[in-house]
PDB file of C-alpha atoms in Angstrom:
ATOM      1  CA  ASN F 639      24.662 -51.756-175.739  1.00 92.00           C
ATOM      2  CA  PHE F 640      21.532 -54.050-176.186  1.00 97.00           C
ATOM      3  CA  MET F 641      19.537 -54.694-179.004  1.00 97.00           C
ATOM      4  CA  LEU F 642      15.592 -55.548-180.075  1.00 98.00           C
ATOM      5  CA  THR F 643      14.915 -57.468-182.674  1.00 98.00           C
ATOM      6  CA  GLN F 644      11.601 -57.566-184.273  1.00 98.00           C
ATOM      7  CA  PRO F 645      10.061 -59.564-187.309  1.00 98.00           C
ATOM      8  CA  HIS F 646      10.112 -57.005-190.316  1.00 98.00           C
ATOM      9  CA  SER F 647       6.656 -57.926-191.166  1.00 98.00           C
ATOM     10  CA  VAL F 648       3.506 -60.065-190.247  1.00 98.00           C
ATOM     11  CA  SER F 649      -0.054 -60.313-191.947  1.00 97.00           C
ATOM     12  CA  GLU F 650      -3.218 -61.345-190.627  1.00 97.00           C
ATOM     13  CA  SER F 651      -7.029 -61.139-191.444  1.00 97.00           C
ATOM     14  CA  PRO F 652      -9.581 -58.859-190.016  1.00 97.00           C
ATOM     15  CA  GLY F 653     -10.864 -60.130-186.861  1.00 98.00           C
ATOM     16  CA  LYS F 654      -8.309 -62.301-186.132  1.00 98.00           C
ATOM     17  CA  THR F 655      -5.436 -61.986-183.658  1.00 98.00           C
ATOM     18  CA  VAL F 656      -1.605 -61.404-184.279  1.00 98.00           C
ATOM     19  CA  THR F 657       1.197 -61.604-182.085  1.00 98.00           C
ATOM     20  CA  ILE F 658       4.385 -59.033-182.608  1.00 98.00           C
ATOM     21  CA  SER F 659       7.586 -60.662-180.946  1.00 98.00           C
ATOM     22  CA  CYS F 660      10.475 -58.274-179.611  1.00 98.00           C
ATOM     23  CA  THR F 661      13.873 -59.931-178.305  1.00 98.00           C
ATOM     24  CA  ARG F 662      16.143 -58.610-176.407  1.00 98.00           C
ATOM     25  CA  SER F 663      20.026 -59.373-177.168  1.00 98.00           C
ATOM     26  CA  SER F 664      21.794 -59.119-173.859  1.00 96.00           C
ATOM     27  CA  GLY F 665      20.316 -58.485-170.279  1.00 96.00           C
ATOM     28  CA  SER F 666      17.096 -59.766-168.930  1.00 97.00           C
ATOM     29  CA  ILE F 667      13.660 -58.004-170.590  1.00 97.00           C
ATOM     30  CA  ALA F 668      12.156 -58.259-167.319  1.00 97.00           C
ATOM     31  CA  SER F 669      14.859 -55.823-166.001  1.00 96.00           C
ATOM     32  CA  LYS F 670      13.208 -52.506-167.541  1.00 97.00           C
ATOM     33  CA  TYR F 671       9.990 -51.668-168.893  1.00 97.00           C
ATOM     34  CA  VAL F 672       8.757 -52.173-172.533  1.00 98.00           C
ATOM     35  CA  GLN F 673       7.047 -50.023-174.582  1.00 98.00           C
ATOM     36  CA  TRP F 674       5.385 -50.272-178.032  1.00 98.00           C
ATOM     37  CA  TYR F 675       4.487 -47.656-180.441  1.00 98.00           C
ATOM     38  CA  GLN F 676       2.243 -47.503-183.526  1.00 98.00           C
ATOM     39  CA  GLN F 677       3.097 -45.554-186.776  1.00 98.00           C
ATOM     40  CA  ARG F 678       0.777 -45.133-189.629  1.00 97.00           C
ATOM     41  CA  PRO F 679       1.950 -43.968-192.809  1.00 93.00           C
ATOM     42  CA  GLY F 680       2.932 -40.033-193.140  1.00 93.00           C
ATOM     43  CA  SER F 681       2.195 -39.850-189.321  1.00 97.00           C
ATOM     44  CA  ALA F 682       4.248 -39.561-186.124  1.00 97.00           C
ATOM     45  CA  PRO F 683       4.611 -42.637-183.656  1.00 98.00           C
ATOM     46  CA  THR F 684       1.617 -42.965-181.028  1.00 97.00           C
ATOM     47  CA  THR F 685       1.936 -45.049-177.728  1.00 96.00           C
ATOM     48  CA  VAL F 686      -0.240 -48.106-177.632  1.00 97.00           C
ATOM     49  CA  ILE F 687       1.555 -49.657-174.699  1.00 97.00           C
ATOM     50  CA  PHE F 688       3.894 -48.647-171.996  1.00 96.00           C
ATOM     51  CA  GLU F 689       5.760 -50.172-168.785  1.00 96.00           C
ATOM     52  CA  THR F 690       5.222 -53.286-170.484  1.00 96.00           C
ATOM     53  CA  ASN F 691       1.671 -54.008-170.273  1.00 97.00           C
ATOM     54  CA  GLN F 692      -0.201 -50.731-169.831  1.00 96.00           C
ATOM     55  CA  ARG F 693      -2.176 -49.055-172.060  1.00 96.00           C
ATOM     56  CA  PRO F 694      -2.482 -45.293-172.358  1.00 94.00           C
ATOM     57  CA  SER F 695      -6.134 -43.713-172.341  1.00 93.00           C
ATOM     58  CA  GLY F 696      -7.675 -44.127-175.475  1.00 94.00           C
ATOM     59  CA  ILE F 697      -6.204 -47.229-176.527  1.00 97.00           C
ATOM     60  CA  PRO F 698      -8.782 -50.406-176.843  1.00 97.00           C
ATOM     61  CA  ASP F 699      -8.013 -53.211-174.811  1.00 96.00           C
ATOM     62  CA  ARG F 700      -7.569 -54.960-177.910  1.00 98.00           C
ATOM     63  CA  PHE F 701      -4.151 -54.225-177.476  1.00 98.00           C
ATOM     64  CA  SER F 702      -1.742 -55.886-174.639  1.00 98.00           C
ATOM     65  CA  GLY F 703       1.598 -56.472-173.723  1.00 98.00           C
ATOM     66  CA  SER F 704       3.493 -59.066-172.166  1.00 98.00           C
ATOM     67  CA  ILE F 705       7.299 -60.448-171.574  1.00 97.00           C
ATOM     68  CA  ASP F 706       8.361 -64.008-171.811  1.00 97.00           C
ATOM     69  CA  SER F 707      11.520 -64.594-169.867  1.00 96.00           C
ATOM     70  CA  SER F 708      12.198 -67.839-170.978  1.00 96.00           C
ATOM     71  CA  SER F 709      12.973 -66.400-174.683  1.00 97.00           C
ATOM     72  CA  ASN F 710      13.732 -63.042-173.330  1.00 98.00           C
ATOM     73  CA  SER F 711      11.323 -61.489-175.196  1.00 98.00           C
ATOM     74  CA  ALA F 712       8.228 -58.970-175.239  1.00 98.00           C
ATOM     75  CA  SER F 713       5.114 -59.425-177.412  1.00 98.00           C
ATOM     76  CA  LEU F 714       2.638 -56.935-178.490  1.00 98.00           C
ATOM     77  CA  THR F 715      -0.588 -58.842-178.999  1.00 98.00           C
ATOM     78  CA  ILE F 716      -3.628 -57.354-180.983  1.00 98.00           C
ATOM     79  CA  SER F 717      -7.003 -59.105-181.128  1.00 98.00           C
ATOM     80  CA  GLY F 718     -10.085 -58.660-183.126  1.00 98.00           C
ATOM     81  CA  LEU F 719      -7.840 -57.219-186.014  1.00 98.00           C
ATOM     82  CA  LYS F 720      -9.029 -53.884-188.221  1.00 97.00           C
ATOM     83  CA  THR F 721      -8.186 -52.693-191.153  1.00 96.00           C
ATOM     84  CA  GLU F 722      -7.107 -49.592-189.238  1.00 96.00           C
ATOM     85  CA  ASP F 723      -4.395 -51.441-187.403  1.00 98.00           C
ATOM     86  CA  GLU F 724      -2.347 -51.530-190.296  1.00 98.00           C
ATOM     87  CA  ALA F 725       0.690 -49.751-189.150  1.00 98.00           C
ATOM     88  CA  ASP F 726       4.446 -50.156-188.380  1.00 98.00           C
ATOM     89  CA  TYR F 727       4.926 -51.099-185.030  1.00 98.00           C
ATOM     90  CA  TYR F 728       8.059 -50.259-182.460  1.00 98.00           C
ATOM     91  CA  CYS F 729       9.261 -51.763-179.300  1.00 98.00           C
ATOM     92  CA  GLN F 730      11.480 -49.694-177.362  1.00 97.00           C
ATOM     93  CA  SER F 731      13.366 -50.412-173.629  1.00 97.00           C
ATOM     94  CA  TYR F 732      16.017 -48.598-172.276  1.00 96.00           C
ATOM     95  CA  ASP F 733      19.147 -49.058-169.658  1.00 94.00           C
ATOM     96  CA  SER F 734      19.995 -45.906-167.545  1.00 91.00           C
ATOM     97  CA  THR F 735      21.739 -43.883-170.302  1.00 94.00           C
ATOM     98  CA  TYR F 736      20.304 -45.040-173.493  1.00 95.00           C
ATOM     99  CA  GLN F 737      16.911 -46.197-175.018  1.00 96.00           C
ATOM    100  CA  VAL F 738      16.530 -48.737-177.914  1.00 97.00           C
ATOM    101  CA  PHE F 739      14.106 -48.930-180.410  1.00 98.00           C
ATOM    102  CA  GLY F 740      13.392 -52.473-182.562  1.00 98.00           C
ATOM    103  CA  GLY F 741      13.856 -52.120-186.127  1.00 98.00           C
ATOM    104  CA  GLY F 742       9.665 -52.151-186.473  1.00 98.00           C
ATOM    105  CA  THR F 743       7.334 -54.572-187.784  1.00 98.00           C
ATOM    106  CA  LYS F 744       5.188 -54.026-190.708  1.00 98.00           C
ATOM    107  CA  LEU F 745       1.259 -55.037-190.021  1.00 98.00           C
ATOM    108  CA  THR F 746      -0.593 -55.759-192.706  1.00 98.00           C
ATOM    109  CA  VAL F 747      -4.228 -56.661-192.187  1.00 97.00           C
ATOM    110  CA  LEU F 748      -5.814 -58.115-195.658  1.00 91.00           C
TER     111      LEU F 748
ATOM    112  CA  GLU N 759      -4.175 -32.251-173.873  1.00 93.00           C
ATOM    113  CA  VAL N 760      -0.467 -32.562-174.291  1.00 95.00           C
ATOM    114  CA  GLN N 761       1.149 -30.564-177.441  1.00 97.00           C
ATOM    115  CA  LEU N 762       4.444 -31.152-178.607  1.00 98.00           C
ATOM    116  CA  VAL N 763       5.395 -28.596-181.573  1.00 98.00           C
ATOM    117  CA  GLU N 764       8.725 -28.997-183.171  1.00 98.00           C
ATOM    118  CA  SER N 765      10.379 -26.235-185.801  1.00 98.00           C
ATOM    119  CA  GLY N 766      13.730 -25.412-186.659  1.00 98.00           C
ATOM    120  CA  GLY N 767      14.397 -27.950-189.697  1.00 97.00           C
ATOM    121  CA  GLY N 768      15.509 -27.118-193.221  1.00 98.00           C
ATOM    122  CA  LEU N 769      17.984 -27.894-195.849  1.00 98.00           C
ATOM    123  CA  VAL N 770      21.356 -27.291-194.537  1.00 98.00           C
ATOM    124  CA  LYS N 771      24.941 -28.128-196.455  1.00 98.00           C
ATOM    125  CA  PRO N 772      27.138 -31.055-194.851  1.00 98.00           C
ATOM    126  CA  GLY N 773      29.045 -29.428-191.972  1.00 98.00           C
ATOM    127  CA  GLY N 774      26.733 -27.041-191.297  1.00 98.00           C
ATOM    128  CA  SER N 775      24.474 -25.910-187.991  1.00 98.00           C
ATOM    129  CA  LEU N 776      21.062 -26.192-186.949  1.00 98.00           C
ATOM    130  CA  ARG N 777      19.055 -25.709-183.871  1.00 98.00           C
ATOM    131  CA  LEU N 778      15.717 -27.385-183.393  1.00 98.00           C
ATOM    132  CA  SER N 779      13.173 -26.240-180.966  1.00 98.00           C
ATOM    133  CA  CYS N 780      10.355 -28.208-179.229  1.00 98.00           C
ATOM    134  CA  ALA N 781       7.538 -25.951-177.669  1.00 98.00           C
ATOM    135  CA  ALA N 782       5.613 -27.995-175.465  1.00 98.00           C
ATOM    136  CA  SER N 783       2.052 -27.238-173.792  1.00 97.00           C
ATOM    137  CA  GLY N 784      -0.686 -29.110-171.887  1.00 97.00           C
ATOM    138  CA  PHE N 785       1.555 -30.587-168.895  1.00 96.00           C
ATOM    139  CA  THR N 786       4.023 -29.095-166.355  1.00 97.00           C
ATOM    140  CA  PHE N 787       7.240 -29.254-168.708  1.00 97.00           C
ATOM    141  CA  SER N 788       9.670 -28.945-165.822  1.00 97.00           C
ATOM    142  CA  ASN N 789       8.367 -32.290-164.294  1.00 96.00           C
ATOM    143  CA  TYR N 790       9.282 -34.484-167.202  1.00 96.00           C
ATOM    144  CA  ALA N 791      12.076 -35.583-168.709  1.00 97.00           C
ATOM    145  CA  MET N 792      12.249 -35.158-172.801  1.00 97.00           C
ATOM    146  CA  SER N 793      13.772 -37.106-175.592  1.00 97.00           C
ATOM    147  CA  TRP N 794      14.641 -36.443-179.375  1.00 98.00           C
ATOM    148  CA  VAL N 795      14.080 -39.279-181.518  1.00 98.00           C
ATOM    149  CA  ARG N 796      15.076 -39.498-185.717  1.00 98.00           C
ATOM    150  CA  GLN N 797      13.547 -41.424-188.337  1.00 98.00           C
ATOM    151  CA  ALA N 798      15.622 -41.223-191.658  1.00 98.00           C
ATOM    152  CA  PRO N 799      13.495 -41.601-194.940  1.00 97.00           C
ATOM    153  CA  GLY N 800      11.967 -45.073-195.241  1.00 96.00           C
ATOM    154  CA  ARG N 801      13.837 -46.295-191.769  1.00 97.00           C
ATOM    155  CA  GLY N 802      13.022 -47.252-188.436  1.00 98.00           C
ATOM    156  CA  LEU N 803      13.268 -44.751-185.344  1.00 98.00           C
ATOM    157  CA  GLU N 804      16.587 -44.303-183.450  1.00 98.00           C
ATOM    158  CA  TRP N 805      16.955 -42.795-180.065  1.00 98.00           C
ATOM    159  CA  VAL N 806      19.233 -39.569-180.080  1.00 98.00           C
ATOM    160  CA  SER N 807      19.215 -37.751-177.045  1.00 98.00           C
ATOM    161  CA  PHE N 808      17.789 -37.426-173.371  1.00 97.00           C
ATOM    162  CA  ILE N 809      17.711 -34.597-170.629  1.00 97.00           C
ATOM    163  CA  THR N 810      16.349 -35.012-167.334  1.00 96.00           C
ATOM    164  CA  ASP N 811      13.511 -32.795-165.989  1.00 96.00           C
ATOM    165  CA  SER N 812      15.888 -30.482-164.395  1.00 95.00           C
ATOM    166  CA  ALA N 813      18.415 -30.642-167.004  1.00 92.00           C
ATOM    167  CA  GLY N 814      20.923 -32.240-164.375  1.00 92.00           C
ATOM    168  CA  SER N 815      21.899 -35.079-166.779  1.00 96.00           C
ATOM    169  CA  THR N 816      21.859 -35.713-170.655  1.00 98.00           C
ATOM    170  CA  TYR N 817      23.111 -38.515-172.407  1.00 97.00           C
ATOM    171  CA  TYR N 818      23.196 -38.862-176.268  1.00 98.00           C
ATOM    172  CA  ALA N 819      23.501 -41.811-178.830  1.00 98.00           C
ATOM    173  CA  ASP N 820      26.988 -42.726-180.108  1.00 97.00           C
ATOM    174  CA  SER N 821      26.451 -41.338-183.595  1.00 97.00           C
ATOM    175  CA  VAL N 822      25.873 -38.053-182.550  1.00 98.00           C
ATOM    176  CA  ARG N 823      27.680 -37.606-179.141  1.00 98.00           C
ATOM    177  CA  GLY N 824      30.009 -34.607-179.438  1.00 97.00           C
ATOM    178  CA  ARG N 825      28.213 -32.728-182.213  1.00 98.00           C
ATOM    179  CA  PHE N 826      24.614 -32.324-180.845  1.00 98.00           C
ATOM    180  CA  THR N 827      23.445 -30.857-177.539  1.00 98.00           C
ATOM    181  CA  ILE N 828      20.255 -31.190-175.830  1.00 98.00           C
ATOM    182  CA  SER N 829      19.257 -28.691-173.571  1.00 98.00           C
ATOM    183  CA  ARG N 830      15.989 -27.019-172.358  1.00 98.00           C
ATOM    184  CA  ASP N 831      14.186 -24.011-170.949  1.00 98.00           C
ATOM    185  CA  ASN N 832      11.679 -24.732-168.433  1.00 98.00           C
ATOM    186  CA  SER N 833      10.816 -20.981-167.920  1.00 97.00           C
ATOM    187  CA  LYS N 834       9.900 -21.268-171.778  1.00 98.00           C
ATOM    188  CA  ASN N 835       8.358 -24.734-171.783  1.00 98.00           C
ATOM    189  CA  THR N 836      10.987 -25.033-174.766  1.00 98.00           C
ATOM    190  CA  LEU N 837      13.263 -28.370-175.764  1.00 98.00           C
ATOM    191  CA  TYR N 838      15.930 -27.661-177.920  1.00 98.00           C
ATOM    192  CA  LEU N 839      18.551 -29.622-180.002  1.00 98.00           C
ATOM    193  CA  GLN N 840      21.511 -27.851-181.457  1.00 98.00           C
ATOM    194  CA  MET N 841      23.251 -29.626-183.911  1.00 98.00           C
ATOM    195  CA  HIS N 842      26.747 -29.309-185.664  1.00 98.00           C
ATOM    196  CA  SER N 843      28.964 -30.619-188.178  1.00 98.00           C
ATOM    197  CA  LEU N 844      25.669 -31.916-189.792  1.00 98.00           C
ATOM    198  CA  ARG N 845      26.093 -35.450-192.675  1.00 98.00           C
ATOM    199  CA  ALA N 846      24.307 -36.893-195.012  1.00 98.00           C
ATOM    200  CA  GLU N 847      23.265 -39.715-192.331  1.00 98.00           C
ATOM    201  CA  ASP N 848      21.542 -37.157-189.908  1.00 98.00           C
ATOM    202  CA  THR N 849      18.948 -36.251-192.390  1.00 98.00           C
ATOM    203  CA  ALA N 850      15.877 -37.226-190.967  1.00 98.00           C
ATOM    204  CA  VAL N 851      12.671 -36.638-189.073  1.00 98.00           C
ATOM    205  CA  TYR N 852      12.890 -35.319-185.834  1.00 98.00           C
ATOM    206  CA  TYR N 853      10.343 -35.807-183.236  1.00 98.00           C
ATOM    207  CA  CYS N 854      10.573 -34.390-179.389  1.00 98.00           C
ATOM    208  CA  ALA N 855       8.878 -36.550-177.216  1.00 97.00           C
ATOM    209  CA  LYS N 856       7.665 -36.338-173.862  1.00 96.00           C
ATOM    210  CA  GLY N 857       8.790 -38.994-170.886  1.00 89.00           C
ATOM    211  CA  LYS N 858       8.449 -40.846-167.939  1.00 88.00           C
ATOM    212  CA  GLY N 859      11.809 -41.069-167.265  1.00 88.00           C
ATOM    213  CA  MET N 860      13.550 -42.756-170.381  1.00 88.00           C
ATOM    214  CA  ILE N 861       9.731 -44.221-171.527  1.00 92.00           C
ATOM    215  CA  VAL N 862       8.677 -42.418-174.199  1.00 91.00           C
ATOM    216  CA  ALA N 863       4.923 -41.368-173.604  1.00 90.00           C
ATOM    217  CA  SER N 864       4.284 -38.852-176.116  1.00 95.00           C
ATOM    218  CA  TRP N 865       5.375 -37.550-179.653  1.00 97.00           C
ATOM    219  CA  GLY N 866       5.245 -34.375-181.426  1.00 98.00           C
ATOM    220  CA  GLN N 867       4.390 -34.373-185.245  1.00 97.00           C
ATOM    221  CA  GLY N 868       8.210 -34.179-186.072  1.00 98.00           C
ATOM    222  CA  THR N 869      10.463 -31.629-188.065  1.00 98.00           C
ATOM    223  CA  LEU N 870      12.262 -32.631-191.040  1.00 98.00           C
ATOM    224  CA  VAL N 871      16.003 -32.129-191.554  1.00 98.00           C
ATOM    225  CA  THR N 872      17.602 -32.412-194.822  1.00 98.00           C
ATOM    226  CA  VAL N 873      21.886 -32.344-195.058  1.00 98.00           C
ATOM    227  CA  SER N 874      22.828 -31.743-198.735  1.00 97.00           C
ATOM    228  CA  SER N 875      24.683 -29.905-201.067  1.00 96.00           C
TER     229      SER N 875
END
């Protein structure tokens, strides 16, 4: 099975832009869709990006997803950072018989 | 509005059993694959199990295969996770999730399972 590796933490100031990476260990990142989930402390996860670059209704366009085949990575970019964006973010992908979650990235907005 | 409400969590001794349920509403349950995902205290998300819309196929993480069984009752809009031979490392919040195939789209609020003597 492949793994998804994320940085443990990132921090940025309000109003700035931050990018969180998610690197696939084997197989092409482009072979299956990548999803991103936001989890605030004490709450269940919510979906912020699905199918690599699609936003569910209600998610602002400050959130965007992409992939980079050269680095075999997916990225979540959040622009115009707000203090409410402070949370853990997880990437997820899958194969035909299993799902894989990244280890999560703690985003601090300070 | 999609609603997923888990129940059945609690304190169980090592080696014991527990059955989790997830009551679904706000969508046509029988049209969607479903998953269970868990989160140990202070840890990240871990996929546990998956079931197709018709229950024709089920898949499990290596850590639970042979001990957990996923099932569903489309007439009751309910997803289940039967857990046997529970271990301390199974202690976690268990989330029910609505899928588009293997893509998790919506999440429940979770139910806590604690395995301890």
